[in-house]
């Protein structure tokens, strides 16, 4: 099976400034991949290169085994949403989708199907885009991305402007798309939503990848949390075996080993356990802040190339 999105040593320079710095990763079929980073980290630049809108200084971005510009009618294979506001304000939503369908050769029946899918009513579809809310523009943009029934979705901040109900709807939409064996690359600042939606995460800071892997593995805690009827005795026994132990003796202890080992030590020490579970990870937000601390912006910071 062809890897759906493959980024190979991608670099983009603007004079002395490097927006994307030797980035390599893949986004696979059947997987929602979260593409994260602070403002100015290079996410949007990388996505524009993938979609053929910005040339790379070096390296390559391939979709379905080819560069975007080399695909035959790429809009039927790759659905994109990079800027929901980049639509003609004087057209209606239906007109915008109809013209897009004609341009890419998609069946006209897809217009009504997509309007229904994204929850835009017939009355809303007849409104001028200048009268659309941000959330309605996002829904129309998602409809446009799906219009050609693509195998790949590349979405930059698709939840921007959506209310909680809309975000929940989008999560199900993307999950269903990936479950069909298709590929989703999703950029978002809504970290809690990405944590619930993405199977894998690519995180960049200052143009470079700072973390990548399965979401569950990246966010997994290390070690074991244990509680017992004699915490001091258990802690002493664990330390004798060479394990690091933290926490109060009269409460839960965190140990730098697996639960089976903790259980064996407790049995040997004849200590009754009342709780034993894997340590929990810090969560995506804390990991994001720790890994991108160098990109933190002060109140007087200037916006960099995204």
mmCIF file with all atom_site columns, N, CA and C in Angstrom, residues 173-229:
data_model
loop_
_atom_site.group_PDB
_atom_site.id
_atom_site.type_symbol
_atom_site.label_atom_id
_atom_site.label_alt_id
_atom_site.label_comp_id
_atom_site.label_asym_id
_atom_site.label_entity_id
_atom_site.label_seq_id
_atom_site.pdbx_PDB_ins_code
_atom_site.Cartn_x
_atom_site.Cartn_y
_atom_site.Cartn_z
_atom_site.occupancy
_atom_site.B_iso_or_equiv
_atom_site.pdbx_formal_charge
_atom_site.auth_seq_id
_atom_site.auth_comp_id
_atom_site.auth_asym_id
_atom_site.auth_atom_id
_atom_site.pdbx_PDB_model_num
ATOM 1   N N  . UNK A 1 173 ? -16.790 12.832 12.037 1.00 0.00 ? 173 UNK A N  1
ATOM 2   C CA . UNK A 1 173 ? -16.578 12.856 10.589 1.00 0.00 ? 173 UNK A CA 1
ATOM 3   C C  . UNK A 1 173 ? -15.167 12.381 10.234 1.00 0.00 ? 173 UNK A C  1
ATOM 4   N N  . UNK A 1 174 ? -14.168 12.925 10.922 1.00 0.00 ? 174 UNK A N  1
ATOM 5   C CA . UNK A 1 174 ? -12.783 12.567 10.626 1.00 0.00 ? 174 UNK A CA 1
ATOM 6   C C  . UNK A 1 174 ? -12.488 11.129 11.006 1.00 0.00 ? 174 UNK A C  1
ATOM 7   N N  . UNK A 1 175 ? -13.061 10.684 12.130 1.00 0.00 ? 175 UNK A N  1
ATOM 8   C CA . UNK A 1 175 ? -12.862 9.304  12.550 1.00 0.00 ? 175 UNK A CA 1
ATOM 9   C C  . UNK A 1 175 ? -13.453 8.347  11.520 1.00 0.00 ? 175 UNK A C  1
ATOM 10  N N  . UNK A 1 176 ? -14.664 8.665  11.038 1.00 0.00 ? 176 UNK A N  1
ATOM 11  C CA . UNK A 1 176 ? -15.294 7.824  10.031 1.00 0.00 ? 176 UNK A CA 1
ATOM 12  C C  . UNK A 1 176 ? -14.515 7.797  8.728  1.00 0.00 ? 176 UNK A C  1
ATOM 13  N N  . UNK A 1 177 ? -13.953 8.948  8.340  1.00 0.00 ? 177 UNK A N  1
ATOM 14  C CA . UNK A 1 177 ? -13.149 9.040  7.119  1.00 0.00 ? 177 UNK A CA 1
ATOM 15  C C  . UNK A 1 177 ? -11.926 8.134  7.226  1.00 0.00 ? 177 UNK A C  1
ATOM 16  N N  . UNK A 1 178 ? -11.231 8.195  8.352  1.00 0.00 ? 178 UNK A N  1
ATOM 17  C CA . UNK A 1 178 ? -10.042 7.359  8.546  1.00 0.00 ? 178 UNK A CA 1
ATOM 18  C C  . UNK A 1 178 ? -10.411 5.883  8.641  1.00 0.00 ? 178 UNK A C  1
ATOM 19  N N  . UNK A 1 179 ? -11.538 5.582  9.263  1.00 0.00 ? 179 UNK A N  1
ATOM 20  C CA . UNK A 1 179 ? -11.954 4.185  9.410  1.00 0.00 ? 179 UNK A CA 1
ATOM 21  C C  . UNK A 1 179 ? -12.270 3.534  8.072  1.00 0.00 ? 179 UNK A C  1
ATOM 22  N N  . UNK A 1 180 ? -12.457 4.338  7.033  1.00 0.00 ? 180 UNK A N  1
ATOM 23  C CA . UNK A 1 180 ? -12.656 3.809  5.688  1.00 0.00 ? 180 UNK A CA 1
ATOM 24  C C  . UNK A 1 180 ? -11.325 3.486  5.005  1.00 0.00 ? 180 UNK A C  1
ATOM 25  N N  . UNK A 1 181 ? -10.222 3.632  5.732  1.00 0.00 ? 181 UNK A N  1
ATOM 26  C CA . UNK A 1 181 ? -8.903  3.371  5.169  1.00 0.00 ? 181 UNK A CA 1
ATOM 27  C C  . UNK A 1 181 ? -8.288  4.571  4.491  1.00 0.00 ? 181 UNK A C  1
ATOM 28  N N  . UNK A 1 182 ? -8.840  5.755  4.746  1.00 0.00 ? 182 UNK A N  1
ATOM 29  C CA . UNK A 1 182 ? -8.307  6.988  4.157  1.00 0.00 ? 182 UNK A CA 1
ATOM 30  C C  . UNK A 1 182 ? -7.402  7.696  5.167  1.00 0.00 ? 182 UNK A C  1
ATOM 31  N N  . UNK A 1 183 ? -6.776  8.776  4.706  1.00 0.00 ? 183 UNK A N  1
ATOM 32  C CA . UNK A 1 183 ? -5.749  9.452  5.497  1.00 0.00 ? 183 UNK A CA 1
ATOM 33  C C  . UNK A 1 183 ? -6.187  10.858 5.870  1.00 0.00 ? 183 UNK A C  1
ATOM 34  N N  . UNK A 1 184 ? -5.965  11.228 7.131  1.00 0.00 ? 184 UNK A N  1
ATOM 35  C CA . UNK A 1 184 ? -6.278  12.576 7.605  1.00 0.00 ? 184 UNK A CA 1
ATOM 36  C C  . UNK A 1 184 ? -5.035  13.184 8.237  1.00 0.00 ? 184 UNK A C  1
ATOM 37  N N  . UNK A 1 185 ? -4.643  14.364 7.765  1.00 0.00 ? 185 UNK A N  1
ATOM 38  C CA . UNK A 1 185 ? -3.606  15.164 8.413  1.00 0.00 ? 185 UNK A CA 1
ATOM 39  C C  . UNK A 1 185 ? -4.295  16.412 8.931  1.00 0.00 ? 185 UNK A C  1
ATOM 40  N N  . UNK A 1 186 ? -4.254  16.608 10.235 1.00 0.00 ? 186 UNK A N  1
ATOM 41  C CA . UNK A 1 186 ? -5.054  17.626 10.907 1.00 0.00 ? 186 UNK A CA 1
ATOM 42  C C  . UNK A 1 186 ? -4.162  18.550 11.726 1.00 0.00 ? 186 UNK A C  1
ATOM 43  N N  . UNK A 1 187 ? -4.211  19.840 11.424 1.00 0.00 ? 187 UNK A N  1
ATOM 44  C CA . UNK A 1 187 ? -3.526  20.834 12.241 1.00 0.00 ? 187 UNK A CA 1
ATOM 45  C C  . UNK A 1 187 ? -4.561  21.564 13.086 1.00 0.00 ? 187 UNK A C  1
ATOM 46  N N  . UNK A 1 188 ? -4.283  21.744 14.369 1.00 0.00 ? 188 UNK A N  1
ATOM 47  C CA . UNK A 1 188 ? -5.249  22.417 15.237 1.00 0.00 ? 188 UNK A CA 1
ATOM 48  C C  . UNK A 1 188 ? -4.560  22.927 16.490 1.00 0.00 ? 188 UNK A C  1
ATOM 49  N N  . UNK A 1 189 ? -5.101  24.047 17.029 1.00 0.00 ? 189 UNK A N  1
ATOM 50  C CA . UNK A 1 189 ? -4.660  24.546 18.326 1.00 0.00 ? 189 UNK A CA 1
ATOM 51  C C  . UNK A 1 189 ? -5.533  24.010 19.457 1.00 0.00 ? 189 UNK A C  1
ATOM 52  N N  . UNK A 1 190 ? -6.596  23.285 19.123 1.00 0.00 ? 190 UNK A N  1
ATOM 53  C CA . UNK A 1 190 ? -7.474  22.711 20.143 1.00 0.00 ? 190 UNK A CA 1
ATOM 54  C C  . UNK A 1 190 ? -6.868  21.387 20.598 1.00 0.00 ? 190 UNK A C  1
ATOM 55  N N  . UNK A 1 191 ? -5.932  21.477 21.546 1.00 0.00 ? 191 UNK A N  1
ATOM 56  C CA . UNK A 1 191 ? -5.132  20.314 21.907 1.00 0.00 ? 191 UNK A CA 1
ATOM 57  C C  . UNK A 1 191 ? -5.968  19.199 22.514 1.00 0.00 ? 191 UNK A C  1
ATOM 58  N N  . UNK A 1 192 ? -6.957  19.563 23.320 1.00 0.00 ? 192 UNK A N  1
ATOM 59  C CA . UNK A 1 192 ? -7.805  18.525 23.916 1.00 0.00 ? 192 UNK A CA 1
ATOM 60  C C  . UNK A 1 192 ? -8.533  17.756 22.828 1.00 0.00 ? 192 UNK A C  1
ATOM 61  N N  . UNK A 1 193 ? -8.975  18.457 21.796 1.00 0.00 ? 193 UNK A N  1
ATOM 62  C CA . UNK A 1 193 ? -9.683  17.800 20.707 1.00 0.00 ? 193 UNK A CA 1
ATOM 63  C C  . UNK A 1 193 ? -8.741  16.898 19.919 1.00 0.00 ? 193 UNK A C  1
ATOM 64  N N  . UNK A 1 194 ? -7.526  17.349 19.665 1.00 0.00 ? 194 UNK A N  1
ATOM 65  C CA . UNK A 1 194 ? -6.543  16.524 18.961 1.00 0.00 ? 194 UNK A CA 1
ATOM 66  C C  . UNK A 1 194 ? -6.236  15.283 19.774 1.00 0.00 ? 194 UNK A C  1
ATOM 67  N N  . UNK A 1 195 ? -6.119  15.454 21.086 1.00 0.00 ? 195 UNK A N  1
ATOM 68  C CA . UNK A 1 195 ? -5.816  14.316 21.962 1.00 0.00 ? 195 UNK A CA 1
ATOM 69  C C  . UNK A 1 195 ? -6.896  13.239 21.833 1.00 0.00 ? 195 UNK A C  1
ATOM 70  N N  . UNK A 1 196 ? -8.145  13.643 21.636 1.00 0.00 ? 196 UNK A N  1
ATOM 71  C CA . UNK A 1 196 ? -9.243  12.691 21.516 1.00 0.00 ? 196 UNK A CA 1
ATOM 72  C C  . UNK A 1 196 ? -9.395  12.136 20.108 1.00 0.00 ? 196 UNK A C  1
ATOM 73  N N  . UNK A 1 197 ? -8.906  12.875 19.112 1.00 0.00 ? 197 UNK A N  1
ATOM 74  C CA . UNK A 1 197 ? -9.160  12.515 17.717 1.00 0.00 ? 197 UNK A CA 1
ATOM 75  C C  . UNK A 1 197 ? -7.979  11.827 17.048 1.00 0.00 ? 197 UNK A C  1
ATOM 76  N N  . UNK A 1 198 ? -6.768  12.301 17.293 1.00 0.00 ? 198 UNK A N  1
ATOM 77  C CA . UNK A 1 198 ? -5.602  11.851 16.531 1.00 0.00 ? 198 UNK A CA 1
ATOM 78  C C  . UNK A 1 198 ? -5.062  10.517 17.041 1.00 0.00 ? 198 UNK A C  1
ATOM 79  N N  . UNK A 1 199 ? -4.738  9.634  16.105 1.00 0.00 ? 199 UNK A N  1
ATOM 80  C CA . UNK A 1 199 ? -4.082  8.367  16.436 1.00 0.00 ? 199 UNK A CA 1
ATOM 81  C C  . UNK A 1 199 ? -2.576  8.565  16.578 1.00 0.00 ? 199 UNK A C  1
ATOM 82  N N  . UNK A 1 200 ? -2.040  9.463  15.788 1.00 0.00 ? 200 UNK A N  1
ATOM 83  C CA . UNK A 1 200 ? -0.609  9.750  15.817 1.00 0.00 ? 200 UNK A CA 1
ATOM 84  C C  . UNK A 1 200 ? -0.410  11.257 15.835 1.00 0.00 ? 200 UNK A C  1
ATOM 85  N N  . UNK A 1 201 ? 0.738   11.676 16.360 1.00 0.00 ? 201 UNK A N  1
ATOM 86  C CA . UNK A 1 201 ? 1.022   13.104 16.497 1.00 0.00 ? 201 UNK A CA 1
ATOM 87  C C  . UNK A 1 201 ? 2.405   13.417 15.933 1.00 0.00 ? 201 UNK A C  1
ATOM 88  N N  . UNK A 1 202 ? 2.466   14.491 15.163 1.00 0.00 ? 202 UNK A N  1
ATOM 89  C CA . UNK A 1 202 ? 3.729   15.095 14.726 1.00 0.00 ? 202 UNK A CA 1
ATOM 90  C C  . UNK A 1 202 ? 3.749   16.489 15.342 1.00 0.00 ? 202 UNK A C  1
ATOM 91  N N  . UNK A 1 203 ? 4.742   16.795 16.153 1.00 0.00 ? 203 UNK A N  1
ATOM 92  C CA . UNK A 1 203 ? 4.822   18.102 16.801 1.00 0.00 ? 203 UNK A CA 1
ATOM 93  C C  . UNK A 1 203 ? 6.105   18.802 16.362 1.00 0.00 ? 203 UNK A C  1
ATOM 94  N N  . UNK A 1 204 ? 5.953   20.055 15.906 1.00 0.00 ? 204 UNK A N  1
ATOM 95  C CA . UNK A 1 204 ? 7.132   20.794 15.465 1.00 0.00 ? 204 UNK A CA 1
ATOM 96  C C  . UNK A 1 204 ? 7.267   22.091 16.252 1.00 0.00 ? 204 UNK A C  1
ATOM 97  N N  . UNK A 1 205 ? 8.495   22.532 16.376 1.00 0.00 ? 205 UNK A N  1
ATOM 98  C CA . UNK A 1 205 ? 8.826   23.799 17.009 1.00 0.00 ? 205 UNK A CA 1
ATOM 99  C C  . UNK A 1 205 ? 10.002  24.410 16.282 1.00 0.00 ? 205 UNK A C  1
ATOM 100 N N  . UNK A 1 206 ? 9.885   25.689 15.940 1.00 0.00 ? 206 UNK A N  1
ATOM 101 C CA . UNK A 1 206 ? 10.939  26.385 15.183 1.00 0.00 ? 206 UNK A CA 1
ATOM 102 C C  . UNK A 1 206 ? 11.310  25.624 13.909 1.00 0.00 ? 206 UNK A C  1
ATOM 103 N N  . UNK A 1 207 ? 10.295  25.056 13.257 1.00 0.00 ? 207 UNK A N  1
ATOM 104 C CA . UNK A 1 207 ? 10.503  24.406 11.979 1.00 0.00 ? 207 UNK A CA 1
ATOM 105 C C  . UNK A 1 207 ? 11.000  22.983 12.032 1.00 0.00 ? 207 UNK A C  1
ATOM 106 N N  . UNK A 1 208 ? 11.307  22.479 13.232 1.00 0.00 ? 208 UNK A N  1
ATOM 107 C CA . UNK A 1 208 ? 11.842  21.126 13.364 1.00 0.00 ? 208 UNK A CA 1
ATOM 108 C C  . UNK A 1 208 ? 10.893  20.234 14.147 1.00 0.00 ? 208 UNK A C  1
ATOM 109 N N  . UNK A 1 209 ? 10.914  18.939 13.859 1.00 0.00 ? 209 UNK A N  1
ATOM 110 C CA . UNK A 1 209 ? 10.102  17.998 14.622 1.00 0.00 ? 209 UNK A CA 1
ATOM 111 C C  . UNK A 1 209 ? 10.699  17.824 16.012 1.00 0.00 ? 209 UNK A C  1
ATOM 112 N N  . UNK A 1 210 ? 9.859   17.998 17.032 1.00 0.00 ? 210 UNK A N  1
ATOM 113 C CA . UNK A 1 210 ? 10.312  17.828 18.417 1.00 0.00 ? 210 UNK A CA 1
ATOM 114 C C  . UNK A 1 210 ? 9.721   16.574 19.053 1.00 0.00 ? 210 UNK A C  1
ATOM 115 N N  . UNK A 1 211 ? 8.674   16.005 18.449 1.00 0.00 ? 211 UNK A N  1
ATOM 116 C CA . UNK A 1 211 ? 8.099   14.746 18.941 1.00 0.00 ? 211 UNK A CA 1
ATOM 117 C C  . UNK A 1 211 ? 7.236   14.154 17.849 1.00 0.00 ? 211 UNK A C  1
ATOM 118 N N  . UNK A 1 212 ? 7.224   12.824 17.760 1.00 0.00 ? 212 UNK A N  1
ATOM 119 C CA . UNK A 1 212 ? 6.334   12.156 16.836 1.00 0.00 ? 212 UNK A CA 1
ATOM 120 C C  . UNK A 1 212 ? 6.122   10.723 17.295 1.00 0.00 ? 212 UNK A C  1
ATOM 121 N N  . UNK A 1 213 ? 4.944   10.199 17.003 1.00 0.00 ? 213 UNK A N  1
ATOM 122 C CA . UNK A 1 213 ? 4.638   8.832  17.394 1.00 0.00 ? 213 UNK A CA 1
ATOM 123 C C  . UNK A 1 213 ? 3.164   8.660  17.682 1.00 0.00 ? 213 UNK A C  1
ATOM 124 N N  . UNK A 1 214 ? 2.803   7.464  18.129 1.00 0.00 ? 214 UNK A N  1
ATOM 125 C CA . UNK A 1 214 ? 1.416   7.178  18.482 1.00 0.00 ? 214 UNK A CA 1
ATOM 126 C C  . UNK A 1 214 ? 1.006   8.046  19.671 1.00 0.00 ? 214 UNK A C  1
ATOM 127 N N  . UNK A 1 215 ? -0.204  8.586  19.609 1.00 0.00 ? 215 UNK A N  1
ATOM 128 C CA . UNK A 1 215 ? -0.688  9.461  20.677 1.00 0.00 ? 215 UNK A CA 1
ATOM 129 C C  . UNK A 1 215 ? -0.645  8.759  22.020 1.00 0.00 ? 215 UNK A C  1
ATOM 130 N N  . UNK A 1 216 ? -1.084  7.510  22.058 1.00 0.00 ? 216 UNK A N  1
ATOM 131 C CA . UNK A 1 216 ? -1.112  6.771  23.319 1.00 0.00 ? 216 UNK A CA 1
ATOM 132 C C  . UNK A 1 216 ? 0.279   6.606  23.911 1.00 0.00 ? 216 UNK A C  1
ATOM 133 N N  . UNK A 1 217 ? 1.271   6.402  23.055 1.00 0.00 ? 217 UNK A N  1
ATOM 134 C CA . UNK A 1 217 ? 2.639   6.209  23.551 1.00 0.00 ? 217 UNK A CA 1
ATOM 135 C C  . UNK A 1 217 ? 3.250   7.530  24.009 1.00 0.00 ? 217 UNK A C  1
ATOM 136 N N  . UNK A 1 218 ? 3.007   8.593  23.247 1.00 0.00 ? 218 UNK A N  1
ATOM 137 C CA . UNK A 1 218 ? 3.576   9.890  23.612 1.00 0.00 ? 218 UNK A CA 1
ATOM 138 C C  . UNK A 1 218 ? 3.020   10.401 24.939 1.00 0.00 ? 218 UNK A C  1
ATOM 139 N N  . UNK A 1 219 ? 1.750   10.091 25.198 1.00 0.00 ? 219 UNK A N  1
ATOM 140 C CA . UNK A 1 219 ? 1.104   10.613 26.395 1.00 0.00 ? 219 UNK A CA 1
ATOM 141 C C  . UNK A 1 219 ? 1.106   9.636  27.555 1.00 0.00 ? 219 UNK A C  1
ATOM 142 N N  . UNK A 1 220 ? 1.644   8.443  27.338 1.00 0.00 ? 220 UNK A N  1
ATOM 143 C CA . UNK A 1 220 ? 1.640   7.447  28.405 1.00 0.00 ? 220 UNK A CA 1
ATOM 144 C C  . UNK A 1 220 ? 2.568   7.862  29.541 1.00 0.00 ? 220 UNK A C  1
ATOM 145 N N  . UNK A 1 221 ? 2.155   7.594  30.752 1.00 0.00 ? 221 UNK A N  1
ATOM 146 C CA . UNK A 1 221 ? 3.009   7.845  31.911 1.00 0.00 ? 221 UNK A CA 1
ATOM 147 C C  . UNK A 1 221 ? 4.039   6.738  32.043 1.00 0.00 ? 221 UNK A C  1
ATOM 148 N N  . UNK A 1 222 ? 5.052   6.970  32.807 1.00 0.00 ? 222 UNK A N  1
ATOM 149 C CA . UNK A 1 222 ? 6.079   5.975  33.056 1.00 0.00 ? 222 UNK A CA 1
ATOM 150 C C  . UNK A 1 222 ? 6.012   5.560  34.507 1.00 0.00 ? 222 UNK A C  1
ATOM 151 N N  . UNK A 1 223 ? 6.013   4.230  34.736 1.00 0.00 ? 223 UNK A N  1
ATOM 152 C CA . UNK A 1 223 ? 6.005   3.734  36.101 1.00 0.00 ? 223 UNK A CA 1
ATOM 153 C C  . UNK A 1 223 ? 4.627   3.311  36.570 1.00 0.00 ? 223 UNK A C  1
ATOM 154 N N  . UNK A 1 224 ? 4.501   3.152  37.878 1.00 0.00 ? 224 UNK A N  1
ATOM 155 C CA . UNK A 1 224 ? 3.297   2.611  38.487 1.00 0.00 ? 224 UNK A CA 1
ATOM 156 C C  . UNK A 1 224 ? 2.913   3.431  39.702 1.00 0.00 ? 224 UNK A C  1
ATOM 157 N N  . UNK A 1 225 ? 1.624   3.624  39.887 1.00 0.00 ? 225 UNK A N  1
ATOM 158 C CA . UNK A 1 225 ? 1.104   4.256  41.095 1.00 0.00 ? 225 UNK A CA 1
ATOM 159 C C  . UNK A 1 225 ? 0.544   3.154  41.986 1.00 0.00 ? 225 UNK A C  1
ATOM 160 N N  . UNK A 1 226 ? 0.920   3.170  43.272 1.00 0.00 ? 226 UNK A N  1
ATOM 161 C CA . UNK A 1 226 ? 0.521   2.109  44.186 1.00 0.00 ? 226 UNK A CA 1
ATOM 162 C C  . UNK A 1 226 ? 0.125   2.699  45.535 1.00 0.00 ? 226 UNK A C  1
ATOM 163 N N  . UNK A 1 227 ? -0.863  2.096  46.163 1.00 0.00 ? 227 UNK A N  1
ATOM 164 C CA . UNK A 1 227 ? -1.249  2.450  47.535 1.00 0.00 ? 227 UNK A CA 1
ATOM 165 C C  . UNK A 1 227 ? -1.344  1.162  48.338 1.00 0.00 ? 227 UNK A C  1
ATOM 166 N N  . UNK A 1 228 ? -1.069  1.237  49.639 1.00 0.00 ? 228 UNK A N  1
ATOM 167 C CA . UNK A 1 228 ? -1.058  0.033  50.462 1.00 0.00 ? 228 UNK A CA 1
ATOM 168 C C  . UNK A 1 228 ? -1.450  0.369  51.894 1.00 0.00 ? 228 UNK A C  1
ATOM 169 N N  . UNK A 1 229 ? -1.561  -0.682 52.700 1.00 0.00 ? 229 UNK A N  1
ATOM 170 C CA . UNK A 1 229 ? -1.865  -0.478 54.124 1.00 0.00 ? 229 UNK A CA 1
ATOM 171 C C  . UNK A 1 229 ? -0.636  -0.090 54.922 1.00 0.00 ? 229 UNK A C  1
#
